[in-house]
Amino acid sequence: MTPILCSAIPDTVPAIPASRPNSVIVWLLQGARLGDNQQVLALGAALEARFGWKLVVKQLKFERGPVPGSDPKDGIRHLKRAESDCVFATEDDPWPHVVIAIGRRAAPVARWVAAQGAPYAIHIQLGRFQDPYETVDLLVTTAQYGLPGGPNVLHLSLPITARKVAILARAAEAFKPLFAEHKGPQIGVLIGGPSNPMKFSDKDGKRLLQEALAFADKRQGRLLVATSPRTPAEVVAHFEAHLPAPHRLFPFRPGAGDANPYPALLAGCDAFIVTNDSVSMVADAALTGREVRLFELPVVKPRPMWEPSWPIAHWVGRRRNQRLVKGKSADWLDRWFEAKVRAAHAQPVRYVPIIMARLLREGHVATLANPQSPRTDLAQLAVQELDMVAARIVALLAEKRAKALRSALAEGGGPAANALPVRAMLPTFSELTPAAG
């Protein structure tokens, strides 16, 4: 693929007519990880649904080896340009106003793309971030990454995910005979696998089956069990051998397509039991608006705090993770570490127990042993948080253009200001939001 040279950056602020809100262009950068890609696509779909913005998906392939630093000029040095979608502007595919990325290797590319449209384009990064905070316009993250807050950071209760209603409905219809087999409650059991720091042995699989059956017996319900690619083979074998009728097991099958029961379980089950290693499966279950119970896998015992780590930031980061699991507020050592993270001089370790403990504390999920039912309003909260993200993105676009206008006024006075189509620069938020009904 022969790259097309970057088009010249215009001398005036690009016009975004209020009558054409879909002229806001959003590039969605896709990497190798399906789960990460789904989060980027879900945020893009939310912006398209709310504002009618134009989405452009860019599939990227990367070279192995070091990742470029925070200098935008180096942002595509590690990109396999011949195997990736074009990241240069063309007449039919101009530079975006918004670029959304996830993952360490996509972040430099997003930074480079945004720099081509500077000072008007914005870079939105999802999930984990390992660069200086000042190099991104908006970081949208969740608790397991342990990232500190900041003016350009939004912390969400769950990762951004979206299962299209039409797809869920089609899956439910395809598996309608399955749900008709049993008149009582249908309880989806979503099984993940070992994931540091969670262990998942054959013994844990036996305990899961025993506790899930006891839970179903109390509800006079039926278990519909779905495994994942990470589920240990011995756990799958135990369920195959010992899960009695009328309960049903659906082992993961690569390339199952429409035969994959997972979407149907999300659509049709009345409650869920989810292993606490998988943030994405917990999110999928919680966003149905139905009851979610966690099966708690054993956590590798943290290294004792009296054992030193070097550099000292590693030790402080270990200490902070344990404090976050307990829901403790930041002390001076935590704040010191957080300042290091914002400057990219230290990195917190991804630690799933942080987000699971938070969801339990807030009552959004419950353990199987808890006699009280969990709340079921996390789906409503997720919608409000997504509105918050969308509103921040609109505000960032307006802020960029206002800053450009102020600069033009300072440099050229009235004539320069008259050259900028102020009214057409960006639709108002009310104009971007579809009218009710």
Short mmCIF file of C-alpha atoms in Angstrom, two decimals:
data_model
loop_
_atom_site.label_atom_id
_atom_site.label_comp_id
_atom_site.label_asym_id
_atom_site.label_seq_id
_atom_site.Cartn_x
_atom_site.Cartn_y
_atom_site.Cartn_z
CA MET A 1 0.00 0.00 0.00
CA THR A 2 1.51 3.33 -1.04
CA PRO A 3 0.88 5.94 1.65
CA ILE A 4 -0.71 9.21 0.66
CA LEU A 5 1.07 12.26 1.96
CA CYS A 6 -0.65 14.23 4.68
CA SER A 7 -2.92 16.93 3.37
CA ALA A 8 -2.03 20.47 4.35
CA ILE A 9 -3.47 21.67 7.64
CA PRO A 10 -5.92 24.51 6.88
CA ASP A 11 -5.19 28.01 8.09
CA THR A 12 -8.65 28.43 9.60
CA VAL A 13 -10.70 26.33 11.96
CA PRO A 14 -12.43 23.53 10.01
CA ALA A 15 -16.13 24.23 9.76
CA ILE A 16 -18.55 21.70 11.23
CA PRO A 17 -21.96 22.94 10.12
CA ALA A 18 -24.69 22.74 12.72
CA SER A 19 -27.04 21.43 10.05
CA ARG A 20 -24.72 18.49 9.34
CA PRO A 21 -23.70 16.97 12.69
CA ASN A 22 -22.52 13.81 10.96
CA SER A 23 -19.66 15.83 9.50
CA VAL A 24 -17.85 15.13 12.78
CA ILE A 25 -15.53 12.28 11.81
CA VAL A 26 -14.45 9.66 14.34
CA TRP A 27 -11.62 7.21 13.66
CA LEU A 28 -11.85 3.97 15.63
CA LEU A 29 -8.43 2.31 15.90
CA GLN A 30 -8.50 -1.49 16.05
CA GLY A 31 -5.68 -3.74 17.21
CA ALA A 32 -5.26 -7.47 17.76
CA ARG A 33 -7.42 -7.96 20.86
CA LEU A 34 -11.11 -8.56 20.23
CA GLY A 35 -12.22 -7.40 23.69
CA ASP A 36 -10.30 -4.14 23.39
CA ASN A 37 -11.63 -3.55 19.89
CA GLN A 38 -15.19 -4.06 21.08
CA GLN A 39 -14.81 -1.27 23.63
CA VAL A 40 -13.63 1.17 20.96
CA LEU A 41 -16.47 0.15 18.65
CA ALA A 42 -18.99 0.46 21.48
CA LEU A 43 -17.97 4.04 22.26
CA GLY A 44 -18.07 4.88 18.56
CA ALA A 45 -21.55 3.36 18.27
CA ALA A 46 -22.69 5.45 21.23
CA LEU A 47 -21.45 8.65 19.60
CA GLU A 48 -23.08 7.70 16.31
CA ALA A 49 -26.40 6.92 18.02
CA ARG A 50 -26.40 10.11 20.06
CA PHE A 51 -25.07 12.57 17.50
CA GLY A 52 -25.09 10.94 14.07
CA TRP A 53 -21.31 11.27 13.77
CA LYS A 54 -19.47 9.46 11.00
CA LEU A 55 -17.43 6.44 12.12
CA VAL A 56 -14.34 5.19 10.27
CA VAL A 57 -12.80 1.91 11.45
CA LYS A 58 -9.02 1.58 11.06
CA GLN A 59 -7.56 -1.90 11.50
CA LEU A 60 -3.90 -1.69 12.52
CA LYS A 61 -1.04 -4.17 12.59
CA PHE A 62 2.09 -3.52 14.61
CA GLU A 63 5.74 -4.52 14.54
CA ARG A 64 7.10 -6.38 17.53
CA GLY A 65 9.56 -4.60 19.73
CA PRO A 66 9.64 -1.25 21.52
CA VAL A 67 6.64 1.06 21.46
CA PRO A 68 7.28 4.69 20.45
CA GLY A 69 7.46 7.27 23.19
CA SER A 70 5.16 10.23 23.72
CA ASP A 71 6.52 12.36 20.86
CA PRO A 72 3.74 12.43 18.22
CA LYS A 73 6.30 12.46 15.39
CA ASP A 74 7.30 8.86 16.24
CA GLY A 75 3.72 7.61 16.54
CA ILE A 76 3.59 5.37 13.46
CA ARG A 77 7.18 4.11 13.54
CA HIS A 78 6.03 0.69 14.83
CA LEU A 79 3.05 0.45 12.46
CA LYS A 80 3.01 -2.19 9.70
CA ARG A 81 1.69 0.28 7.15
CA ALA A 82 1.45 -2.23 4.30
CA GLU A 83 -0.81 -4.47 6.42
CA SER A 84 -2.82 -1.72 8.12
CA ASP A 85 -5.63 0.50 6.95
CA CYS A 86 -4.37 3.85 5.69
CA VAL A 87 -3.82 6.35 8.48
CA PHE A 88 -3.17 9.25 6.10
CA ALA A 89 -5.86 11.69 4.99
CA THR A 90 -7.31 11.42 1.52
CA GLU A 91 -9.97 13.38 -0.31
CA ASP A 92 -12.56 10.74 0.55
CA ASP A 93 -11.20 10.04 4.03
CA PRO A 94 -10.09 13.30 5.67
CA TRP A 95 -8.41 13.68 9.03
CA PRO A 96 -10.79 12.93 11.90
CA HIS A 97 -12.04 15.31 14.55
CA VAL A 98 -11.96 12.50 17.13
CA VAL A 99 -9.65 9.46 17.26
CA ILE A 100 -10.37 6.68 19.77
CA ALA A 101 -7.81 4.05 20.73
CA ILE A 102 -7.14 1.38 23.33
CA GLY A 103 -3.92 -0.38 24.21
CA ARG A 104 -0.30 0.65 24.48
CA ARG A 105 0.54 0.17 20.79
CA ALA A 106 -2.47 2.07 19.46
CA ALA A 107 -1.93 5.11 21.72
CA PRO A 108 1.08 6.50 19.77
CA VAL A 109 -0.83 6.14 16.48
CA ALA A 110 -3.81 8.02 17.92
CA ARG A 111 -1.46 10.72 19.18
CA TRP A 112 0.12 11.00 15.72
CA VAL A 113 -3.26 11.17 13.94
CA ALA A 114 -4.55 13.84 16.34
CA ALA A 115 -1.37 15.85 15.75
CA GLN A 116 -2.10 15.92 12.00
CA GLY A 117 -5.37 17.68 12.75
CA ALA A 118 -3.94 19.89 15.49
CA PRO A 119 -5.07 22.03 17.12
CA TYR A 120 -8.61 20.83 16.43
CA ALA A 121 -8.59 17.01 16.70
CA ILE A 122 -8.83 15.18 20.01
CA HIS A 123 -7.40 11.85 21.18
CA ILE A 124 -9.57 9.62 23.40
CA GLN A 125 -7.82 6.66 25.05
CA LEU A 126 -9.64 3.78 26.75
CA GLY A 127 -8.50 1.40 29.47
CA ARG A 128 -4.89 1.31 30.56
CA PHE A 129 -2.50 4.16 29.78
CA GLN A 130 1.28 4.19 30.19
CA ASP A 131 2.24 7.60 28.81
CA PRO A 132 2.25 11.05 30.45
CA TYR A 133 -1.28 12.23 31.14
CA GLU A 134 -0.58 15.49 29.35
CA THR A 135 -0.29 13.62 26.02
CA VAL A 136 -3.96 12.60 25.85
CA ASP A 137 -7.09 14.73 25.68
CA LEU A 138 -9.33 12.28 27.54
CA LEU A 139 -8.58 9.01 29.32
CA VAL A 140 -11.60 6.79 30.02
CA THR A 141 -10.70 3.96 32.37
CA THR A 142 -11.93 1.51 35.01
CA ALA A 143 -10.78 0.51 38.47
CA GLN A 144 -8.75 -2.63 37.69
CA TYR A 145 -6.04 -0.55 36.01
CA GLY A 146 -5.42 1.46 39.18
CA LEU A 147 -4.95 4.72 37.28
CA PRO A 148 -5.22 7.91 39.34
CA GLY A 149 -7.67 10.67 38.53
CA GLY A 150 -6.95 13.92 36.76
CA PRO A 151 -8.67 16.75 34.88
CA ASN A 152 -8.59 14.68 31.68
CA VAL A 153 -9.60 11.34 33.28
CA LEU A 154 -13.02 9.73 33.62
CA HIS A 155 -13.40 6.60 35.76
CA LEU A 156 -16.33 4.35 34.81
CA SER A 157 -17.97 1.63 36.89
CA LEU A 158 -17.53 -0.90 34.06
CA PRO A 159 -15.72 -1.02 30.72
CA ILE A 160 -17.68 0.36 27.79
CA THR A 161 -19.48 -2.52 26.16
CA ALA A 162 -22.48 -2.83 23.89
CA ARG A 163 -24.48 -5.80 22.77
CA LYS A 164 -26.84 -4.71 20.01
CA VAL A 165 -30.45 -5.30 20.93
CA ALA A 166 -31.18 -6.77 17.50
CA ILE A 167 -28.36 -9.32 17.86
CA LEU A 168 -29.50 -10.35 21.33
CA ALA A 169 -33.09 -10.66 20.13
CA ARG A 170 -32.02 -12.78 17.16
CA ALA A 171 -29.97 -15.03 19.44
CA ALA A 172 -32.87 -15.40 21.87
CA GLU A 173 -35.16 -16.38 19.02
CA ALA A 174 -32.65 -18.91 17.69
CA PHE A 175 -32.40 -20.55 21.13
CA LYS A 176 -36.10 -20.19 21.97
CA PRO A 177 -36.60 -23.99 22.24
CA LEU A 178 -33.83 -24.10 24.85
CA PHE A 179 -35.61 -21.66 27.16
CA ALA A 180 -38.95 -23.40 26.58
CA GLU A 181 -37.58 -26.64 28.03
CA HIS A 182 -37.82 -25.34 31.61
CA LYS A 183 -40.60 -23.24 33.14
CA GLY A 184 -38.65 -22.04 36.16
CA PRO A 185 -35.89 -19.38 36.37
CA GLN A 186 -33.03 -19.71 33.91
CA ILE A 187 -29.66 -19.02 35.55
CA GLY A 188 -26.73 -18.27 33.27
CA VAL A 189 -23.34 -19.45 34.52
CA LEU A 190 -20.48 -17.67 32.73
CA ILE A 191 -17.12 -19.31 33.37
CA GLY A 192 -13.80 -17.63 32.69
CA GLY A 193 -10.38 -18.99 33.54
CA PRO A 194 -7.14 -18.36 35.41
CA SER A 195 -5.96 -14.80 35.08
CA ASN A 196 -3.28 -13.26 37.27
CA PRO A 197 -3.79 -12.90 40.21
CA MET A 198 -6.75 -15.34 40.10
CA LYS A 199 -6.19 -19.10 40.13
CA PHE A 200 -8.65 -21.63 38.69
CA SER A 201 -7.95 -25.27 39.48
CA ASP A 202 -9.96 -28.46 39.14
CA LYS A 203 -10.83 -28.05 42.81
CA ASP A 204 -12.31 -24.61 42.10
CA GLY A 205 -14.36 -26.07 39.25
CA LYS A 206 -15.83 -28.68 41.57
CA ARG A 207 -16.69 -26.01 44.13
CA LEU A 208 -18.29 -23.85 41.42
CA LEU A 209 -20.51 -26.70 40.26
CA GLN A 210 -21.55 -27.56 43.81
CA GLU A 211 -22.39 -23.96 44.77
CA ALA A 212 -24.16 -23.20 41.48
CA LEU A 213 -26.34 -26.31 41.83
CA ALA A 214 -27.23 -25.34 45.40
CA PHE A 215 -28.13 -21.82 44.25
CA ALA A 216 -30.32 -23.17 41.44
CA ASP A 217 -32.02 -25.61 43.82
CA LYS A 218 -33.06 -22.76 46.12
CA ARG A 219 -34.53 -20.89 43.15
CA GLN A 220 -36.03 -24.01 41.56
CA GLY A 221 -34.13 -22.87 38.51
CA ARG A 222 -32.00 -24.39 35.79
CA LEU A 223 -28.33 -23.69 35.08
CA LEU A 224 -27.28 -22.79 31.55
CA VAL A 225 -23.49 -22.96 31.67
CA ALA A 226 -21.18 -21.33 29.11
CA THR A 227 -17.41 -21.74 29.25
CA SER A 228 -14.80 -19.49 27.63
CA PRO A 229 -11.52 -20.00 25.73
CA ARG A 230 -9.65 -19.63 29.05
CA THR A 231 -11.67 -22.22 31.00
CA PRO A 232 -9.32 -25.04 32.08
CA ALA A 233 -9.95 -28.33 30.26
CA GLU A 234 -10.29 -30.23 33.54
CA VAL A 235 -13.04 -27.84 34.69
CA VAL A 236 -14.96 -28.34 31.42
CA ALA A 237 -14.52 -32.10 31.77
CA HIS A 238 -15.87 -32.04 35.32
CA PHE A 239 -18.99 -30.14 34.25
CA GLU A 240 -19.50 -32.51 31.32
CA ALA A 241 -19.33 -35.50 33.65
CA HIS A 242 -21.28 -34.19 36.64
CA LEU A 243 -23.77 -31.52 35.53
CA PRO A 244 -27.14 -33.27 35.85
CA ALA A 245 -30.26 -32.72 33.74
CA PRO A 246 -32.18 -30.49 33.27
CA HIS A 247 -29.12 -28.24 33.55
CA ARG A 248 -27.24 -27.64 30.30
CA LEU A 249 -23.56 -27.11 29.45
CA PHE A 250 -22.30 -25.20 26.40
CA PRO A 251 -18.52 -25.62 26.09
CA PHE A 252 -16.78 -22.90 24.12
CA ARG A 253 -16.35 -23.77 20.44
CA PRO A 254 -14.10 -21.57 18.26
CA GLY A 255 -15.85 -20.12 15.23
CA ALA A 256 -19.34 -21.10 16.45
CA GLY A 257 -20.89 -17.95 14.97
CA ASP A 258 -24.66 -17.87 15.37
CA ALA A 259 -24.47 -21.22 17.18
CA ASN A 260 -22.67 -19.55 20.07
CA PRO A 261 -25.19 -19.55 22.95
CA TYR A 262 -23.52 -16.72 24.88
CA PRO A 263 -25.63 -13.85 23.42
CA ALA A 264 -28.78 -15.95 23.91
CA LEU A 265 -27.93 -16.46 27.58
CA LEU A 266 -27.48 -12.71 28.03
CA ALA A 267 -30.84 -12.13 26.38
CA GLY A 268 -32.85 -14.87 28.05
CA CYS A 269 -31.51 -15.70 31.50
CA ASP A 270 -33.17 -14.35 34.65
CA ALA A 271 -30.00 -14.21 36.76
CA PHE A 272 -26.28 -14.84 36.35
CA ILE A 273 -23.40 -16.48 38.15
CA VAL A 274 -20.05 -15.19 36.84
CA THR A 275 -16.51 -16.11 37.82
CA ASN A 276 -14.79 -13.01 39.14
CA ASP A 277 -11.73 -13.26 36.88
CA SER A 278 -13.53 -11.73 33.89
CA VAL A 279 -14.42 -8.04 33.98
CA SER A 280 -15.98 -8.25 30.52
CA MET A 281 -18.33 -11.11 31.41
CA VAL A 282 -19.37 -9.39 34.64
CA ALA A 283 -20.07 -6.25 32.59
CA ASP A 284 -22.09 -8.19 30.01
CA ALA A 285 -24.21 -9.78 32.75
CA ALA A 286 -24.66 -6.60 34.80
CA LEU A 287 -25.70 -4.55 31.79
CA THR A 288 -28.70 -6.83 31.24
CA GLY A 289 -30.24 -5.22 34.33
CA ARG A 290 -30.61 -8.60 36.05
CA GLU A 291 -29.17 -10.13 39.18
CA VAL A 292 -25.45 -10.97 39.11
CA ARG A 293 -23.70 -13.26 41.59
CA LEU A 294 -19.93 -13.63 41.72
CA PHE A 295 -18.14 -16.91 42.15
CA GLU A 296 -14.95 -15.88 43.88
CA LEU A 297 -11.83 -17.62 42.62
CA PRO A 298 -8.80 -17.80 44.92
CA VAL A 299 -6.39 -14.89 44.61
CA VAL A 300 -2.65 -15.44 44.66
CA LYS A 301 -1.52 -14.27 48.09
CA PRO A 302 0.04 -10.82 47.75
CA ARG A 303 3.72 -10.55 48.46
CA PRO A 304 4.16 -9.44 52.10
CA MET A 305 4.66 -5.71 52.42
CA TRP A 306 7.70 -6.23 54.64
CA GLU A 307 9.49 -7.69 51.60
CA PRO A 308 11.12 -4.78 49.76
CA SER A 309 10.72 -3.96 46.07
CA TRP A 310 13.03 -1.85 43.99
CA PRO A 311 12.58 0.80 42.79
CA ILE A 312 10.56 2.05 45.74
CA ALA A 313 7.64 2.94 43.45
CA HIS A 314 7.04 -0.80 42.92
CA TRP A 315 6.59 -1.30 46.64
CA VAL A 316 4.30 1.73 46.94
CA GLY A 317 2.27 0.48 43.97
CA ARG A 318 1.85 -2.96 45.58
CA ARG A 319 0.74 -1.29 48.80
CA ARG A 320 -1.69 0.98 46.95
CA ASN A 321 -3.35 -1.95 45.14
CA GLN A 322 -4.13 -3.64 48.45
CA ARG A 323 -5.53 -0.38 49.82
CA LEU A 324 -7.72 0.07 46.74
CA VAL A 325 -9.14 -3.45 47.19
CA LYS A 326 -10.15 -2.42 50.73
CA GLY A 327 -11.66 0.85 49.50
CA LYS A 328 -9.28 3.08 51.45
CA SER A 329 -8.82 6.70 50.44
CA ALA A 330 -5.42 7.88 49.22
CA ASP A 331 -2.77 8.83 51.76
CA TRP A 332 0.46 10.74 51.12
CA LEU A 333 2.30 7.67 49.79
CA ASP A 334 -0.54 6.90 47.39
CA ARG A 335 -0.58 10.51 46.20
CA TRP A 336 3.19 10.40 45.61
CA PHE A 337 2.80 7.26 43.51
CA GLU A 338 -0.14 8.75 41.59
CA ALA A 339 1.95 11.79 40.66
CA LYS A 340 4.60 9.43 39.31
CA VAL A 341 1.98 7.60 37.25
CA ARG A 342 0.63 10.83 35.74
CA ALA A 343 4.17 11.66 34.60
CA ALA A 344 4.70 8.08 33.29
CA HIS A 345 7.52 7.53 35.78
CA ALA A 346 5.67 4.61 37.39
CA GLN A 347 2.96 2.18 36.34
CA PRO A 348 0.28 0.47 38.45
CA VAL A 349 -0.20 -3.24 37.90
CA ARG A 350 -3.59 -4.31 36.49
CA TYR A 351 -5.38 -5.88 39.44
CA VAL A 352 -8.90 -7.24 38.83
CA PRO A 353 -9.72 -7.67 42.58
CA ILE A 354 -9.93 -3.86 42.82
CA ILE A 355 -12.96 -3.54 40.54
CA MET A 356 -14.63 -6.71 41.86
CA ALA A 357 -14.28 -5.52 45.46
CA ARG A 358 -15.73 -2.14 44.49
CA LEU A 359 -18.74 -3.71 42.76
CA LEU A 360 -19.36 -5.85 45.86
CA ARG A 361 -19.04 -2.86 48.22
CA GLU A 362 -21.50 -0.85 46.16
CA GLY A 363 -23.96 -3.75 46.07
CA HIS A 364 -24.08 -4.03 42.28
CA VAL A 365 -23.13 -7.70 42.54
CA ALA A 366 -23.22 -10.21 45.40
CA THR A 367 -21.50 -13.44 46.26
CA LEU A 368 -23.36 -16.73 46.05
CA ALA A 369 -23.31 -16.98 49.84
CA ASN A 370 -24.88 -13.56 50.40
CA PRO A 371 -28.58 -13.97 51.35
CA GLN A 372 -29.36 -10.45 50.14
CA SER A 373 -30.02 -9.81 46.47
CA PRO A 374 -27.73 -7.38 44.64
CA ARG A 375 -28.90 -4.18 43.02
CA THR A 376 -29.88 -4.32 39.37
CA ASP A 377 -29.47 -0.66 38.40
CA LEU A 378 -25.90 -0.85 37.12
CA ALA A 379 -27.19 -0.82 33.54
CA GLN A 380 -28.86 2.55 34.18
CA LEU A 381 -25.66 3.89 35.73
CA ALA A 382 -23.66 2.71 32.72
CA VAL A 383 -25.94 4.66 30.37
CA GLN A 384 -25.51 7.81 32.45
CA GLU A 385 -21.74 7.34 32.49
CA LEU A 386 -21.72 6.91 28.73
CA ASP A 387 -23.69 10.16 28.43
CA MET A 388 -21.01 11.74 30.62
CA VAL A 389 -18.26 10.53 28.26
CA ALA A 390 -20.15 11.77 25.20
CA ALA A 391 -20.74 15.17 26.79
CA ARG A 392 -17.05 15.50 27.67
CA ILE A 393 -16.06 14.71 24.07
CA VAL A 394 -18.43 17.38 22.74
CA ALA A 395 -17.03 19.85 25.28
CA LEU A 396 -13.46 19.03 24.24
CA LEU A 397 -14.28 19.68 20.58
CA ALA A 398 -15.86 23.01 21.47
CA GLU A 399 -12.91 23.88 23.72
CA LYS A 400 -10.41 23.19 20.94
CA ARG A 401 -12.24 25.47 18.55
CA ALA A 402 -12.75 28.19 21.14
CA LYS A 403 -9.01 28.11 21.84
CA ALA A 404 -8.29 28.42 18.12
CA LEU A 405 -10.65 31.38 17.86
CA ARG A 406 -9.01 33.13 20.82
CA SER A 407 -5.61 32.58 19.22
CA ALA A 408 -6.83 33.99 15.90
CA LEU A 409 -8.29 37.05 17.64
CA ALA A 410 -5.05 37.65 19.50
CA GLU A 411 -2.92 37.34 16.37
CA GLY A 412 -5.08 38.99 13.74
CA GLY A 413 -7.84 40.91 15.43
CA GLY A 414 -11.17 41.42 13.68
CA PRO A 415 -10.22 40.27 10.15
CA ALA A 416 -8.89 36.94 11.44
CA ALA A 417 -11.98 36.46 13.58
CA ASN A 418 -14.25 37.17 10.63
CA ALA A 419 -12.45 34.44 8.66
CA LEU A 420 -13.61 31.86 11.19
CA PRO A 421 -17.19 30.64 10.74
CA VAL A 422 -17.94 30.77 14.47
CA ARG A 423 -21.59 29.70 14.27
CA ALA A 424 -20.70 26.80 12.01
CA MET A 425 -17.74 25.58 14.01
CA LEU A 426 -19.63 23.04 16.08
CA PRO A 427 -23.27 22.17 16.70
CA THR A 428 -24.57 22.90 20.15
CA PHE A 429 -25.08 19.93 22.44
CA SER A 430 -28.85 20.21 22.08
CA GLU A 431 -28.52 20.18 18.29
CA LEU A 432 -26.33 17.10 18.48
CA THR A 433 -28.71 15.23 20.73
CA PRO A 434 -31.62 13.57 18.90
CA ALA A 435 -34.97 15.00 19.89
CA ALA A 436 -37.10 12.77 22.11
CA GLY A 437 -39.85 10.89 20.25
#
